[in-house]
Coordinates of N, CA and C in Angstrom, one line a residue:
M1 N -39.4 -100.8 62.9 CA -39.4 -102.0 62.2 C -38.2 -102.8 62.7
I2 N -38.3 -103.3 63.9 CA -37.3 -104.0 64.6 C -36.7 -105.2 63.8
W3 N -37.6 -106.0 63.2 CA -37.2 -107.2 62.5 C -36.3 -106.8 61.3
I4 N -36.6 -105.7 60.7 CA -35.8 -105.3 59.5 C -34.3 -105.0 60.0
A5 N -34.2 -104.3 61.1 CA -32.8 -104.0 61.5 C -32.1 -105.3 61.9
A6 N -32.8 -106.2 62.6 CA -32.1 -107.5 63.0 C -31.8 -108.3 61.7
A7 N -32.7 -108.4 60.8 CA -32.4 -109.2 59.6 C -31.3 -108.6 58.8
A8 N -31.2 -107.3 58.7 CA -30.2 -106.6 57.9 C -28.8 -106.8 58.6
A9 N -28.8 -106.7 59.9 CA -27.6 -106.8 60.6 C -27.0 -108.1 60.6
T10 N -27.8 -109.2 60.5 CA -27.3 -110.5 60.5 C -27.4 -111.2 59.1
S11 N -27.9 -110.5 58.1 CA -28.2 -111.1 56.8 C -29.0 -112.4 56.9
V12 N -29.9 -112.4 57.9 CA -30.7 -113.6 58.0 C -31.7 -113.7 56.9
M13 N -31.8 -114.9 56.2 CA -32.7 -115.1 55.2 C -32.7 -114.0 54.1
A14 N -31.6 -113.4 53.9 CA -31.5 -112.4 52.9 C -32.5 -111.3 53.1
G15 N -32.8 -110.9 54.3 CA -33.7 -109.8 54.6 C -35.1 -110.2 54.5
Q16 N -35.5 -111.5 54.6 CA -36.9 -111.9 54.5 C -37.4 -112.3 55.9
G17 N -38.6 -112.2 56.1 CA -39.3 -112.7 57.3 C -40.6 -113.3 57.0
L18 N -41.0 -114.3 57.7 CA -42.3 -115.0 57.6 C -43.0 -115.0 58.9
A19 N -44.3 -114.8 58.9 CA -45.0 -115.0 60.2 C -46.4 -115.4 59.9
T20 N -47.0 -116.2 60.8 CA -48.3 -116.7 60.7 C -49.0 -116.3 62.0
V21 N -50.1 -115.6 62.0 CA -50.8 -115.2 63.2 C -52.3 -115.7 63.1
Q22 N -52.9 -115.9 64.2 CA -54.3 -116.3 64.3 C -55.0 -115.3 65.2
C23 N -56.1 -114.8 64.7 CA -56.9 -113.8 65.5 C -58.4 -114.2 65.5
R24 N -59.0 -113.7 66.6 CA -60.5 -113.9 66.7 C -61.1 -112.7 65.9
V25 N -62.1 -113.0 65.2 CA -62.8 -112.0 64.4 C -64.0 -111.5 65.3
A26 N -63.9 -110.3 65.7 CA -65.0 -109.7 66.6 C -66.0 -109.0 65.8
A27 N -67.0 -108.4 66.5 CA -68.0 -107.6 65.9 C -67.4 -106.5 65.1
G28 N -67.9 -106.2 63.9 CA -67.4 -105.2 63.1 C -66.2 -105.6 62.3
Q29 N -66.0 -106.9 62.2 CA -64.8 -107.5 61.5 C -63.5 -107.0 62.0
V30 N -63.4 -106.7 63.3 CA -62.2 -106.3 64.0 C -61.5 -107.5 64.5
L31 N -60.2 -107.5 64.4 CA -59.4 -108.7 64.9 C -59.0 -108.4 66.3
R32 N -59.2 -109.5 67.1 CA -58.8 -109.4 68.6 C -58.1 -110.7 68.9
D33 N -57.4 -110.6 70.1 CA -56.7 -111.8 70.7 C -55.8 -112.5 69.7
C34 N -55.0 -111.7 69.0 CA -54.1 -112.3 68.0 C -52.9 -113.0 68.7
V35 N -52.5 -114.1 68.1 CA -51.3 -114.8 68.6 C -50.4 -115.2 67.5
V36 N -49.1 -115.3 67.7 CA -48.2 -115.7 66.7 C -48.2 -117.3 66.7
L37 N -48.4 -117.9 65.5 CA -48.4 -119.3 65.4 C -47.0 -119.7 65.0
S38 N -46.3 -118.9 64.2 CA -44.9 -119.2 63.7 C -44.3 -117.9 63.2
E39 N -42.9 -117.9 63.3 CA -42.2 -116.8 62.7 C -40.8 -117.3 62.3
T40 N -40.3 -116.7 61.3 CA -39.0 -117.0 60.7 C -38.4 -115.7 60.2
P41 N -37.2 -115.4 60.6 CA -36.3 -116.1 61.5 C -36.7 -115.9 63.0
T42 N -36.4 -116.9 63.8 CA -36.7 -116.8 65.2 C -35.8 -115.8 65.8
G43 N -36.4 -115.0 66.7 CA -35.6 -114.0 67.5 C -35.4 -112.7 66.8
A44 N -36.0 -112.5 65.6 CA -35.9 -111.3 64.9 C -37.1 -110.4 65.0
N45 N -38.0 -110.8 65.9 CA -39.3 -110.0 66.2 C -40.2 -109.9 65.0
V46 N -40.1 -110.8 64.0 CA -41.0 -110.8 62.9 C -42.5 -111.0 63.4
G47 N -42.6 -111.9 64.4 CA -44.0 -112.2 64.9 C -44.6 -111.0 65.6
A48 N -43.8 -110.2 66.3 CA -44.2 -109.0 67.0 C -44.7 -108.0 66.0
F49 N -43.9 -107.8 64.9 CA -44.3 -106.9 63.8 C -45.6 -107.3 63.2
A50 N -45.7 -108.6 62.9 CA -47.0 -109.1 62.3 C -48.2 -108.9 63.2
L51 N -48.0 -109.0 64.5 CA -49.1 -108.7 65.4 C -49.6 -107.3 65.3
K52 N -48.6 -106.4 65.2 CA -49.0 -105.0 65.1 C -49.7 -104.7 63.8
L53 N -49.3 -105.3 62.7 CA -50.0 -105.2 61.4 C -51.4 -105.8 61.4
A54 N -51.5 -106.9 62.1 CA -52.8 -107.6 62.1 C -53.9 -106.7 62.7
K55 N -53.5 -105.8 63.7 CA -54.5 -104.9 64.3 C -55.3 -104.1 63.3
G56 N -54.6 -103.8 62.1 CA -55.2 -103.0 61.1 C -56.0 -103.7 60.0
F57 N -56.0 -105.1 60.1 CA -56.8 -105.9 59.2 C -58.2 -105.9 59.5
H58 N -59.1 -105.9 58.5 CA -60.5 -106.0 58.6 C -61.1 -106.9 57.6
P59 N -61.1 -108.2 57.8 CA -61.6 -109.1 56.8 C -63.0 -108.9 56.5
Q60 N -63.4 -109.2 55.2 CA -64.7 -109.0 54.8 C -65.6 -110.1 55.3
K61 N -66.9 -109.8 55.6 CA -67.9 -110.8 56.0 C -67.9 -111.8 54.9
G62 N -67.9 -113.1 55.3 CA -68.0 -114.2 54.3 C -66.6 -114.6 53.8
D63 N -65.5 -114.0 54.4 CA -64.2 -114.4 54.0 C -64.0 -115.9 54.3
R64 N -63.6 -116.6 53.3 CA -63.5 -118.1 53.5 C -62.4 -118.5 54.5
R65 N -61.5 -117.6 54.8 CA -60.4 -117.9 55.7 C -60.9 -117.9 57.2
I66 N -62.1 -117.3 57.4 CA -62.7 -117.3 58.8 C -63.3 -118.6 59.1
T67 N -62.8 -119.3 60.1 CA -63.3 -120.6 60.5 C -63.6 -120.5 62.0
N68 N -64.8 -120.8 62.4 CA -65.2 -120.8 63.9 C -64.8 -119.5 64.5
G69 N -65.1 -118.4 63.8 CA -64.8 -117.1 64.4 C -63.4 -116.7 64.4
K70 N -62.5 -117.4 63.8 CA -61.0 -117.1 63.8 C -60.5 -117.1 62.4
I71 N -59.4 -116.3 62.2 CA -58.8 -116.3 60.9 C -57.2 -116.5 61.1
V72 N -56.6 -117.2 60.2 CA -55.2 -117.4 60.2 C -54.6 -116.5 59.0
I73 N -53.6 -115.7 59.3 CA -53.1 -114.8 58.3 C -51.6 -115.1 58.2
H74 N -51.2 -115.4 57.0 CA -49.8 -115.6 56.6 C -49.2 -114.3 56.1
M75 N -48.0 -113.9 56.6 CA -47.4 -112.7 56.1 C -46.0 -113.0 55.7
K76 N -45.6 -112.3 54.6 CA -44.2 -112.4 54.2 C -43.6 -111.0 54.1
F77 N -42.5 -110.8 54.6 CA -41.8 -109.5 54.6 C -40.5 -109.6 53.9
K78 N -40.2 -108.6 53.1 CA -38.9 -108.6 52.4 C -38.3 -107.2 52.3
L79 N -37.0 -107.1 52.6 CA -36.4 -105.8 52.5 C -36.4 -105.4 51.1
P80 N -36.6 -104.1 50.8 CA -36.6 -103.6 49.4 C -35.2 -103.7 48.8

């Protein structure tokens, strides 16, 4: 968890991170071709961490967040 170490070391955003990723929804509701749309704090690898997590997401068929075969996922991370 690279972003956690960077956030803790610099006290950036009090150990919080935000990321927005967009992925293509492939057959079997598997996410492919994910890209980071935004991340905060910049340079703390929050986006890279979010991309790794997105690989494990499987949206349900009919999920209203799926538009034109793509889904946008907003993630918020916080140190315990």
